[in-house]
Amino acid sequence: MTTTMQTPKDQLVKLAEKQMLTALTDNTYTPRQKLALTCRILFDGGHDSGLAGQITARAEEPGTYYTQQLGLGFDEILASNLLVVDEDLNVLNGRGMANPANRFHSWLYRARPDVNCIIHTHPLYSASLSMLEVPLQVAHMDLCPLFDDCAFLKEWPGVPVGNEEGEIISKAIGDKRAILLSHHGLLIAGSSIEEACVLALLFERAAKMQLLAMSAGEIRPIPEALGKEAHDWISTPKRHGAAFSYYARRVLRAHGDCLS
């Protein structure tokens, strides 16, 4: 006999969220392993652009973070070849050097204590959309984790290796978790590595869908209240963690070496 057919939606949402707390298990990867997995996941998701782009996460000591070694592609990143750098990009652990463009990550980490992982990439569809100097439009249910959570920087500040770019980008993103940078690419500011990875994949899909929809007609907005409802429903640590675990299982079938 059914017991929930007359239950209001808000109660069903709360019930599902409660069930997810125990039904969805957390992964046990180390931060280094999560970052290596993220690099491979994003590579397979079309986020590679040669050596462009940076993925960072806060390390154990304040003012330090993990990042990939300049000269290695996302598909070459291992847990063991990640660097630990300080805010001045001095290498504290590892060999080689960080991408000089990591400087703006230091600014964003300072401005946003809630951010623990930053992903900046130049994937095909997001980079193509950035050339039109138009914001990302979130008008589909699956994309709602980005609803009212994606900023837009219309004026390209040039190569992001100076402190000026750090100030500009950290100010432009504000308190949001994503931003489209004109003539450049995307940036995700996540509270966790899992969240940042999932949102980066979603951002590129959103850009692709926007370009496809724009080629067919005018994109119709979704109601604000429903967009926010979907945002909050999908954007939870458990949901992002479960999605990351799925992508990790998938990528490990092809890139099992990345955890070494």
JSON list of N, CA and C in Angstrom, two decimals, residues 86-160:
[
{"chain": "A", "resi": 86, "resn": "ASP", "atom": "N", "xyz": [53.08, 28.30, -2.91]},
{"chain": "A", "resi": 86, "resn": "ASP", "atom": "CA", "xyz": [52.53, 29.34, -2.05]},
{"chain": "A", "resi": 86, "resn": "ASP", "atom": "C", "xyz": [51.88, 30.42, -2.91]},
{"chain": "A", "resi": 87, "resn": "GLU", "atom": "N", "xyz": [51.44, 31.50, -2.30]},
{"chain": "A", "resi": 87, "resn": "GLU", "atom": "CA", "xyz": [50.71, 32.54, -3.02]},
{"chain": "A", "resi": 87, "resn": "GLU", "atom": "C", "xyz": [51.59, 33.25, -4.06]},
{"chain": "A", "resi": 88, "resn": "ASP", "atom": "N", "xyz": [52.91, 33.17, -3.89]},
{"chain": "A", "resi": 88, "resn": "ASP", "atom": "CA", "xyz": [53.83, 33.78, -4.85]},
{"chain": "A", "resi": 88, "resn": "ASP", "atom": "C", "xyz": [54.26, 32.78, -5.92]},
{"chain": "A", "resi": 89, "resn": "LEU", "atom": "N", "xyz": [53.66, 31.59, -5.89]},
{"chain": "A", "resi": 89, "resn": "LEU", "atom": "CA", "xyz": [53.93, 30.51, -6.84]},
{"chain": "A", "resi": 89, "resn": "LEU", "atom": "C", "xyz": [55.30, 29.87, -6.66]},
{"chain": "A", "resi": 90, "resn": "ASN", "atom": "N", "xyz": [55.89, 30.07, -5.48]},
{"chain": "A", "resi": 90, "resn": "ASN", "atom": "CA", "xyz": [57.11, 29.34, -5.14]},
{"chain": "A", "resi": 90, "resn": "ASN", "atom": "C", "xyz": [56.75, 27.88, -4.90]},
{"chain": "A", "resi": 91, "resn": "VAL", "atom": "N", "xyz": [57.52, 26.97, -5.48]},
{"chain": "A", "resi": 91, "resn": "VAL", "atom": "CA", "xyz": [57.25, 25.54, -5.33]},
{"chain": "A", "resi": 91, "resn": "VAL", "atom": "C", "xyz": [57.76, 25.06, -3.97]},
{"chain": "A", "resi": 92, "resn": "LEU", "atom": "N", "xyz": [56.85, 24.57, -3.14]},
{"chain": "A", "resi": 92, "resn": "LEU", "atom": "CA", "xyz": [57.20, 24.07, -1.81]},
{"chain": "A", "resi": 92, "resn": "LEU", "atom": "C", "xyz": [57.36, 22.56, -1.80]},
{"chain": "A", "resi": 93, "resn": "ASN", "atom": "N", "xyz": [56.71, 21.90, -2.76]},
{"chain": "A", "resi": 93, "resn": "ASN", "atom": "CA", "xyz": [56.81, 20.45, -2.85]},
{"chain": "A", "resi": 93, "resn": "ASN", "atom": "C", "xyz": [56.60, 20.04, -4.30]},
{"chain": "A", "resi": 94, "resn": "GLY", "atom": "N", "xyz": [57.53, 19.26, -4.83]},
{"chain": "A", "resi": 94, "resn": "GLY", "atom": "CA", "xyz": [57.43, 18.82, -6.20]},
{"chain": "A", "resi": 94, "resn": "GLY", "atom": "C", "xyz": [58.54, 19.39, -7.07]},
{"chain": "A", "resi": 95, "resn": "ARG", "atom": "N", "xyz": [58.52, 19.03, -8.34]},
{"chain": "A", "resi": 95, "resn": "ARG", "atom": "CA", "xyz": [59.54, 19.47, -9.29]},
{"chain": "A", "resi": 95, "resn": "ARG", "atom": "C", "xyz": [58.91, 20.29, -10.40]},
{"chain": "A", "resi": 96, "resn": "GLY", "atom": "N", "xyz": [59.69, 21.24, -10.96]},
{"chain": "A", "resi": 96, "resn": "GLY", "atom": "CA", "xyz": [59.19, 22.06, -12.05]},
{"chain": "A", "resi": 96, "resn": "GLY", "atom": "C", "xyz": [58.61, 23.37, -11.54]},
{"chain": "A", "resi": 97, "resn": "MET", "atom": "N", "xyz": [57.71, 23.94, -12.31]},
{"chain": "A", "resi": 97, "resn": "MET", "atom": "CA", "xyz": [57.10, 25.22, -11.95]},
{"chain": "A", "resi": 97, "resn": "MET", "atom": "C", "xyz": [55.60, 25.19, -12.21]},
{"chain": "A", "resi": 98, "resn": "ALA", "atom": "N", "xyz": [54.90, 26.08, -11.55]},
{"chain": "A", "resi": 98, "resn": "ALA", "atom": "CA", "xyz": [53.47, 26.22, -11.77]},
{"chain": "A", "resi": 98, "resn": "ALA", "atom": "C", "xyz": [53.24, 27.14, -12.97]},
{"chain": "A", "resi": 99, "resn": "ASN", "atom": "N", "xyz": [52.08, 27.06, -13.54]},
{"chain": "A", "resi": 99, "resn": "ASN", "atom": "CA", "xyz": [51.69, 27.98, -14.60]},
{"chain": "A", "resi": 99, "resn": "ASN", "atom": "C", "xyz": [51.67, 29.40, -14.01]},
{"chain": "A", "resi": 100, "resn": "PRO", "atom": "N", "xyz": [52.37, 30.37, -14.63]},
{"chain": "A", "resi": 100, "resn": "PRO", "atom": "CA", "xyz": [52.37, 31.74, -14.10]},
{"chain": "A", "resi": 100, "resn": "PRO", "atom": "C", "xyz": [50.97, 32.34, -13.99]},
{"chain": "A", "resi": 101, "resn": "ALA", "atom": "N", "xyz": [50.03, 31.84, -14.79]},
{"chain": "A", "resi": 101, "resn": "ALA", "atom": "CA", "xyz": [48.66, 32.34, -14.72]},
{"chain": "A", "resi": 101, "resn": "ALA", "atom": "C", "xyz": [47.95, 31.93, -13.44]},
{"chain": "A", "resi": 102, "resn": "ASN", "atom": "N", "xyz": [48.56, 31.05, -12.66]},
{"chain": "A", "resi": 102, "resn": "ASN", "atom": "CA", "xyz": [47.98, 30.67, -11.37]},
{"chain": "A", "resi": 102, "resn": "ASN", "atom": "C", "xyz": [47.89, 31.85, -10.41]},
{"chain": "A", "resi": 103, "resn": "ARG", "atom": "N", "xyz": [48.56, 32.96, -10.73]},
{"chain": "A", "resi": 103, "resn": "ARG", "atom": "CA", "xyz": [48.58, 34.08, -9.81]},
{"chain": "A", "resi": 103, "resn": "ARG", "atom": "C", "xyz": [47.17, 34.54, -9.44]},
{"chain": "A", "resi": 104, "resn": "PHE", "atom": "N", "xyz": [46.25, 34.53, -10.40]},
{"chain": "A", "resi": 104, "resn": "PHE", "atom": "CA", "xyz": [44.91, 35.03, -10.06]},
{"chain": "A", "resi": 104, "resn": "PHE", "atom": "C", "xyz": [44.17, 34.06, -9.14]},
{"chain": "A", "resi": 105, "resn": "HIS", "atom": "N", "xyz": [44.60, 32.79, -9.08]},
{"chain": "A", "resi": 105, "resn": "HIS", "atom": "CA", "xyz": [44.02, 31.87, -8.11]},
{"chain": "A", "resi": 105, "resn": "HIS", "atom": "C", "xyz": [44.31, 32.35, -6.69]},
{"chain": "A", "resi": 106, "resn": "SER", "atom": "N", "xyz": [45.54, 32.84, -6.47]},
{"chain": "A", "resi": 106, "resn": "SER", "atom": "CA", "xyz": [45.91, 33.33, -5.14]},
{"chain": "A", "resi": 106, "resn": "SER", "atom": "C", "xyz": [44.98, 34.46, -4.70]},
{"chain": "A", "resi": 107, "resn": "TRP", "atom": "N", "xyz": [44.66, 35.33, -5.62]},
{"chain": "A", "resi": 107, "resn": "TRP", "atom": "CA", "xyz": [43.76, 36.44, -5.32]},
{"chain": "A", "resi": 107, "resn": "TRP", "atom": "C", "xyz": [42.36, 35.94, -4.98]},
{"chain": "A", "resi": 108, "resn": "LEU", "atom": "N", "xyz": [41.89, 34.97, -5.74]},
{"chain": "A", "resi": 108, "resn": "LEU", "atom": "CA", "xyz": [40.55, 34.46, -5.51]},
{"chain": "A", "resi": 108, "resn": "LEU", "atom": "C", "xyz": [40.45, 33.70, -4.19]},
{"chain": "A", "resi": 109, "resn": "TYR", "atom": "N", "xyz": [41.48, 32.92, -3.87]},
{"chain": "A", "resi": 109, "resn": "TYR", "atom": "CA", "xyz": [41.48, 32.22, -2.58]},
{"chain": "A", "resi": 109, "resn": "TYR", "atom": "C", "xyz": [41.47, 33.21, -1.42]},
{"chain": "A", "resi": 110, "resn": "ARG", "atom": "N", "xyz": [42.17, 34.30, -1.57]},
{"chain": "A", "resi": 110, "resn": "ARG", "atom": "CA", "xyz": [42.17, 35.32, -0.51]},
{"chain": "A", "resi": 110, "resn": "ARG", "atom": "C", "xyz": [40.80, 35.97, -0.37]},
{"chain": "A", "resi": 111, "resn": "ALA", "atom": "N", "xyz": [40.15, 36.23, -1.50]},
{"chain": "A", "resi": 111, "resn": "ALA", "atom": "CA", "xyz": [38.86, 36.92, -1.48]},
{"chain": "A", "resi": 111, "resn": "ALA", "atom": "C", "xyz": [37.72, 36.01, -1.04]},
{"chain": "A", "resi": 112, "resn": "ARG", "atom": "N", "xyz": [37.87, 34.70, -1.25]},
{"chain": "A", "resi": 112, "resn": "ARG", "atom": "CA", "xyz": [36.77, 33.77, -1.00]},
{"chain": "A", "resi": 112, "resn": "ARG", "atom": "C", "xyz": [37.20, 32.62, -0.08]},
{"chain": "A", "resi": 113, "resn": "PRO", "atom": "N", "xyz": [37.08, 32.80, 1.23]},
{"chain": "A", "resi": 113, "resn": "PRO", "atom": "CA", "xyz": [37.45, 31.72, 2.16]},
{"chain": "A", "resi": 113, "resn": "PRO", "atom": "C", "xyz": [36.62, 30.45, 1.96]},
{"chain": "A", "resi": 114, "resn": "ASP", "atom": "N", "xyz": [35.46, 30.59, 1.33]},
{"chain": "A", "resi": 114, "resn": "ASP", "atom": "CA", "xyz": [34.58, 29.43, 1.10]},
{"chain": "A", "resi": 114, "resn": "ASP", "atom": "C", "xyz": [35.05, 28.56, -0.06]},
{"chain": "A", "resi": 115, "resn": "VAL", "atom": "N", "xyz": [35.98, 29.07, -0.85]},
{"chain": "A", "resi": 115, "resn": "VAL", "atom": "CA", "xyz": [36.44, 28.34, -2.04]},
{"chain": "A", "resi": 115, "resn": "VAL", "atom": "C", "xyz": [37.64, 27.46, -1.69]},
{"chain": "A", "resi": 116, "resn": "ASN", "atom": "N", "xyz": [37.54, 26.19, -2.06]},
{"chain": "A", "resi": 116, "resn": "ASN", "atom": "CA", "xyz": [38.63, 25.24, -1.80]},
{"chain": "A", "resi": 116, "resn": "ASN", "atom": "C", "xyz": [39.21, 24.63, -3.07]},
{"chain": "A", "resi": 117, "resn": "CYS", "atom": "N", "xyz": [38.59, 24.91, -4.21]},
{"chain": "A", "resi": 117, "resn": "CYS", "atom": "CA", "xyz": [39.10, 24.39, -5.48]},
{"chain": "A", "resi": 117, "resn": "CYS", "atom": "C", "xyz": [38.72, 25.35, -6.60]},
{"chain": "A", "resi": 118, "resn": "ILE", "atom": "N", "xyz": [39.68, 25.66, -7.46]},
{"chain": "A", "resi": 118, "resn": "ILE", "atom": "CA", "xyz": [39.45, 26.54, -8.60]},
{"chain": "A", "resi": 118, "resn": "ILE", "atom": "C", "xyz": [39.82, 25.80, -9.87]},
{"chain": "A", "resi": 119, "resn": "ILE", "atom": "N", "xyz": [38.91, 25.84, -10.83]},
{"chain": "A", "resi": 119, "resn": "ILE", "atom": "CA", "xyz": [39.16, 25.24, -12.14]},
{"chain": "A", "resi": 119, "resn": "ILE", "atom": "C", "xyz": [39.02, 26.32, -13.20]},
{"chain": "A", "resi": 120, "resn": "HIS", "atom": "N", "xyz": [40.07, 26.50, -13.98]},
{"chain": "A", "resi": 120, "resn": "HIS", "atom": "CA", "xyz": [40.02, 27.45, -15.09]},
{"chain": "A", "resi": 120, "resn": "HIS", "atom": "C", "xyz": [40.48, 26.72, -16.34]},
{"chain": "A", "resi": 121, "resn": "THR", "atom": "N", "xyz": [39.59, 26.60, -17.34]},
{"chain": "A", "resi": 121, "resn": "THR", "atom": "CA", "xyz": [39.91, 25.90, -18.57]},
{"chain": "A", "resi": 121, "resn": "THR", "atom": "C", "xyz": [39.37, 26.66, -19.78]},
{"chain": "A", "resi": 122, "resn": "HIS", "atom": "N", "xyz": [39.83, 26.22, -20.96]},
{"chain": "A", "resi": 122, "resn": "HIS", "atom": "CA", "xyz": [39.41, 26.84, -22.23]},
{"chain": "A", "resi": 122, "resn": "HIS", "atom": "C", "xyz": [38.75, 25.79, -23.13]},
{"chain": "A", "resi": 123, "resn": "PRO", "atom": "N", "xyz": [37.70, 25.11, -22.67]},
{"chain": "A", "resi": 123, "resn": "PRO", "atom": "CA", "xyz": [37.07, 24.08, -23.50]},
{"chain": "A", "resi": 123, "resn": "PRO", "atom": "C", "xyz": [36.39, 24.68, -24.72]},
{"chain": "A", "resi": 124, "resn": "LEU", "atom": "N", "xyz": [36.19, 23.88, -25.74]},
{"chain": "A", "resi": 124, "resn": "LEU", "atom": "CA", "xyz": [35.76, 24.35, -27.05]},
{"chain": "A", "resi": 124, "resn": "LEU", "atom": "C", "xyz": [34.49, 25.19, -27.02]},
{"chain": "A", "resi": 125, "resn": "TYR", "atom": "N", "xyz": [33.43, 24.68, -26.42]},
{"chain": "A", "resi": 125, "resn": "TYR", "atom": "CA", "xyz": [32.15, 25.39, -26.49]},
{"chain": "A", "resi": 125, "resn": "TYR", "atom": "C", "xyz": [32.12, 26.61, -25.58]},
{"chain": "A", "resi": 126, "resn": "SER", "atom": "N", "xyz": [32.68, 26.50, -24.40]},
{"chain": "A", "resi": 126, "resn": "SER", "atom": "CA", "xyz": [32.73, 27.66, -23.50]},
{"chain": "A", "resi": 126, "resn": "SER", "atom": "C", "xyz": [33.60, 28.76, -24.09]},
{"chain": "A", "resi": 127, "resn": "ALA", "atom": "N", "xyz": [34.74, 28.38, -24.66]},
{"chain": "A", "resi": 127, "resn": "ALA", "atom": "CA", "xyz": [35.62, 29.36, -25.28]},
{"chain": "A", "resi": 127, "resn": "ALA", "atom": "C", "xyz": [34.95, 29.99, -26.50]},
{"chain": "A", "resi": 128, "resn": "SER", "atom": "N", "xyz": [34.21, 29.19, -27.26]},
{"chain": "A", "resi": 128, "resn": "SER", "atom": "CA", "xyz": [33.51, 29.72, -28.43]},
{"chain": "A", "resi": 128, "resn": "SER", "atom": "C", "xyz": [32.43, 30.71, -28.00]},
{"chain": "A", "resi": 129, "resn": "LEU", "atom": "N", "xyz": [31.68, 30.36, -26.97]},
{"chain": "A", "resi": 129, "resn": "LEU", "atom": "CA", "xyz": [30.65, 31.27, -26.47]},
{"chain": "A", "resi": 129, "resn": "LEU", "atom": "C", "xyz": [31.27, 32.56, -25.97]},
{"chain": "A", "resi": 130, "resn": "SER", "atom": "N", "xyz": [32.45, 32.45, -25.35]},
{"chain": "A", "resi": 130, "resn": "SER", "atom": "CA", "xyz": [33.11, 33.64, -24.81]},
{"chain": "A", "resi": 130, "resn": "SER", "atom": "C", "xyz": [33.47, 34.64, -25.90]},
{"chain": "A", "resi": 131, "resn": "MET", "atom": "N", "xyz": [33.63, 34.16, -27.13]},
{"chain": "A", "resi": 131, "resn": "MET", "atom": "CA", "xyz": [33.97, 35.04, -28.25]},
{"chain": "A", "resi": 131, "resn": "MET", "atom": "C", "xyz": [32.79, 35.93, -28.67]},
{"chain": "A", "resi": 132, "resn": "LEU", "atom": "N", "xyz": [31.59, 35.56, -28.25]},
{"chain": "A", "resi": 132, "resn": "LEU", "atom": "CA", "xyz": [30.40, 36.35, -28.60]},
{"chain": "A", "resi": 132, "resn": "LEU", "atom": "C", "xyz": [30.13, 37.47, -27.61]},
{"chain": "A", "resi": 133, "resn": "GLU", "atom": "N", "xyz": [30.87, 37.47, -26.51]},
{"chain": "A", "resi": 133, "resn": "GLU", "atom": "CA", "xyz": [30.69, 38.47, -25.44]},
{"chain": "A", "resi": 133, "resn": "GLU", "atom": "C", "xyz": [29.24, 38.49, -24.93]},
{"chain": "A", "resi": 134, "resn": "VAL", "atom": "N", "xyz": [28.69, 37.30, -24.70]},
{"chain": "A", "resi": 134, "resn": "VAL", "atom": "CA", "xyz": [27.36, 37.18, -24.11]},
{"chain": "A", "resi": 134, "resn": "VAL", "atom": "C", "xyz": [27.45, 36.27, -22.90]},
{"chain": "A", "resi": 135, "resn": "PRO", "atom": "N", "xyz": [26.62, 36.48, -21.87]},
{"chain": "A", "resi": 135, "resn": "PRO", "atom": "CA", "xyz": [26.65, 35.63, -20.67]},
{"chain": "A", "resi": 135, "resn": "PRO", "atom": "C", "xyz": [26.16, 34.22, -20.96]},
{"chain": "A", "resi": 136, "resn": "LEU", "atom": "N", "xyz": [26.50, 33.31, -20.08]},
{"chain": "A", "resi": 136, "resn": "LEU", "atom": "CA", "xyz": [25.96, 31.96, -20.14]},
{"chain": "A", "resi": 136, "resn": "LEU", "atom": "C", "xyz": [24.48, 32.03, -19.76]},
{"chain": "A", "resi": 137, "resn": "GLN", "atom": "N", "xyz": [23.62, 31.39, -20.55]},
{"chain": "A", "resi": 137, "resn": "GLN", "atom": "CA", "xyz": [22.19, 31.35, -20.27]},
{"chain": "A", "resi": 137, "resn": "GLN", "atom": "C", "xyz": [21.82, 29.96, -19.76]},
{"chain": "A", "resi": 138, "resn": "VAL", "atom": "N", "xyz": [21.26, 29.92, -18.58]},
{"chain": "A", "resi": 138, "resn": "VAL", "atom": "CA", "xyz": [20.86, 28.65, -17.97]},
{"chain": "A", "resi": 138, "resn": "VAL", "atom": "C", "xyz": [19.35, 28.52, -18.14]},
{"chain": "A", "resi": 139, "resn": "ALA", "atom": "N", "xyz": [18.93, 27.67, -19.07]},
{"chain": "A", "resi": 139, "resn": "ALA", "atom": "CA", "xyz": [17.51, 27.56, -19.39]},
{"chain": "A", "resi": 139, "resn": "ALA", "atom": "C", "xyz": [17.07, 26.11, -19.54]},
{"chain": "A", "resi": 140, "resn": "HIS", "atom": "N", "xyz": [17.75, 25.21, -18.83]},
{"chain": "A", "resi": 140, "resn": "HIS", "atom": "CA", "xyz": [17.38, 23.80, -18.86]},
{"chain": "A", "resi": 140, "resn": "HIS", "atom": "C", "xyz": [17.57, 23.22, -17.46]},
{"chain": "A", "resi": 141, "resn": "MET", "atom": "N", "xyz": [16.70, 22.31, -17.09]},
{"chain": "A", "resi": 141, "resn": "MET", "atom": "CA", "xyz": [16.70, 21.74, -15.75]},
{"chain": "A", "resi": 141, "resn": "MET", "atom": "C", "xyz": [18.07, 21.20, -15.34]},
{"chain": "A", "resi": 142, "resn": "ASP", "atom": "N", "xyz": [18.71, 20.44, -16.22]},
{"chain": "A", "resi": 142, "resn": "ASP", "atom": "CA", "xyz": [19.99, 19.81, -15.86]},
{"chain": "A", "resi": 142, "resn": "ASP", "atom": "C", "xyz": [21.08, 20.82, -15.54]},
{"chain": "A", "resi": 143, "resn": "LEU", "atom": "N", "xyz": [20.93, 22.04, -16.06]},
{"chain": "A", "resi": 143, "resn": "LEU", "atom": "CA", "xyz": [21.97, 23.06, -15.92]},
{"chain": "A", "resi": 143, "resn": "LEU", "atom": "C", "xyz": [21.77, 23.95, -14.69]},
{"chain": "A", "resi": 144, "resn": "CYS", "atom": "N", "xyz": [20.70, 23.70, -13.94]},
{"chain": "A", "resi": 144, "resn": "CYS", "atom": "CA", "xyz": [20.32, 24.61, -12.86]},
{"chain": "A", "resi": 144, "resn": "CYS", "atom": "C", "xyz": [21.30, 24.74, -11.70]},
{"chain": "A", "resi": 145, "resn": "PRO", "atom": "N", "xyz": [22.27, 23.84, -11.51]},
{"chain": "A", "resi": 145, "resn": "PRO", "atom": "CA", "xyz": [23.29, 24.15, -10.51]},
{"chain": "A", "resi": 145, "resn": "PRO", "atom": "C", "xyz": [24.02, 25.46, -10.82]},
{"chain": "A", "resi": 146, "resn": "LEU", "atom": "N", "xyz": [23.93, 25.92, -12.07]},
{"chain": "A", "resi": 146, "resn": "LEU", "atom": "CA", "xyz": [24.55, 27.19, -12.45]},
{"chain": "A", "resi": 146, "resn": "LEU", "atom": "C", "xyz": [23.54, 28.34, -12.50]},
{"chain": "A", "resi": 147, "resn": "PHE", "atom": "N", "xyz": [22.28, 28.06, -12.18]},
{"chain": "A", "resi": 147, "resn": "PHE", "atom": "CA", "xyz": [21.25, 29.08, -12.27]},
{"chain": "A", "resi": 147, "resn": "PHE", "atom": "C", "xyz": [21.51, 30.20, -11.26]},
{"chain": "A", "resi": 148, "resn": "ASP", "atom": "N", "xyz": [21.57, 31.43, -11.75]},
{"chain": "A", "resi": 148, "resn": "ASP", "atom": "CA", "xyz": [21.86, 32.60, -10.92]},
{"chain": "A", "resi": 148, "resn": "ASP", "atom": "C", "xyz": [23.14, 32.41, -10.11]},
{"chain": "A", "resi": 149, "resn": "ASP", "atom": "N", "xyz": [24.06, 31.60, -10.63]},
{"chain": "A", "resi": 149, "resn": "ASP", "atom": "CA", "xyz": [25.30, 31.31, -9.93]},
{"chain": "A", "resi": 149, "resn": "ASP", "atom": "C", "xyz": [26.50, 31.41, -10.87]},
{"chain": "A", "resi": 150, "resn": "CYS", "atom": "N", "xyz": [26.31, 32.14, -11.98]},
{"chain": "A", "resi": 150, "resn": "CYS", "atom": "CA", "xyz": [27.38, 32.29, -12.96]},
{"chain": "A", "resi": 150, "resn": "CYS", "atom": "C", "xyz": [27.51, 33.76, -13.33]},
{"chain": "A", "resi": 151, "resn": "ALA", "atom": "N", "xyz": [28.65, 34.33, -13.04]},
{"chain": "A", "resi": 151, "resn": "ALA", "atom": "CA", "xyz": [28.93, 35.72, -13.37]},
{"chain": "A", "resi": 151, "resn": "ALA", "atom": "C", "xyz": [29.47, 35.83, -14.80]},
{"chain": "A", "resi": 152, "resn": "PHE", "atom": "N", "xyz": [29.74, 37.05, -15.22]},
{"chain": "A", "resi": 152, "resn": "PHE", "atom": "CA", "xyz": [30.19, 37.29, -16.59]},
{"chain": "A", "resi": 152, "resn": "PHE", "atom": "C", "xyz": [31.15, 38.47, -16.61]},
{"chain": "A", "resi": 153, "resn": "LEU", "atom": "N", "xyz": [32.32, 38.27, -17.19]},
{"chain": "A", "resi": 153, "resn": "LEU", "atom": "CA", "xyz": [33.30, 39.35, -17.37]},
{"chain": "A", "resi": 153, "resn": "LEU", "atom": "C", "xyz": [33.40, 39.65, -18.85]},
{"chain": "A", "resi": 154, "resn": "LYS", "atom": "N", "xyz": [32.83, 40.78, -19.26]},
{"chain": "A", "resi": 154, "resn": "LYS", "atom": "CA", "xyz": [32.76, 41.11, -20.69]},
{"chain": "A", "resi": 154, "resn": "LYS", "atom": "C", "xyz": [34.07, 41.64, -21.24]},
{"chain": "A", "resi": 155, "resn": "GLU", "atom": "N", "xyz": [34.79, 42.42, -20.43]},
{"chain": "A", "resi": 155, "resn": "GLU", "atom": "CA", "xyz": [36.03, 43.04, -20.91]},
{"chain": "A", "resi": 155, "resn": "GLU", "atom": "C", "xyz": [37.22, 42.12, -20.64]},
{"chain": "A", "resi": 156, "resn": "TRP", "atom": "N", "xyz": [37.85, 41.62, -21.68]},
{"chain": "A", "resi": 156, "resn": "TRP", "atom": "CA", "xyz": [39.00, 40.75, -21.52]},
{"chain": "A", "resi": 156, "resn": "TRP", "atom": "C", "xyz": [40.19, 41.54, -20.99]},
{"chain": "A", "resi": 157, "resn": "PRO", "atom": "N", "xyz": [40.77, 41.14, -19.85]},
{"chain": "A", "resi": 157, "resn": "PRO", "atom": "CA", "xyz": [41.89, 41.91, -19.28]},
{"chain": "A", "resi": 157, "resn": "PRO", "atom": "C", "xyz": [43.25, 41.51, -19.82]},
{"chain": "A", "resi": 158, "resn": "GLY", "atom": "N", "xyz": [43.30, 40.57, -20.74]},
{"chain": "A", "resi": 158, "resn": "GLY", "atom": "CA", "xyz": [44.58, 40.14, -21.29]},
{"chain": "A", "resi": 158, "resn": "GLY", "atom": "C", "xyz": [45.12, 38.92, -20.56]},
{"chain": "A", "resi": 159, "resn": "VAL", "atom": "N", "xyz": [46.37, 38.60, -20.83]},
{"chain": "A", "resi": 159, "resn": "VAL", "atom": "CA", "xyz": [46.99, 37.42, -20.24]},
{"chain": "A", "resi": 159, "resn": "VAL", "atom": "C", "xyz": [46.96, 37.52, -18.71]},
{"chain": "A", "resi": 160, "resn": "PRO", "atom": "N", "xyz": [46.41, 36.51, -18.03]},
{"chain": "A", "resi": 160, "resn": "PRO", "atom": "CA", "xyz": [46.19, 36.62, -16.58]},
{"chain": "A", "resi": 160, "resn": "PRO", "atom": "C", "xyz": [47.40, 36.24, -15.73]}
]
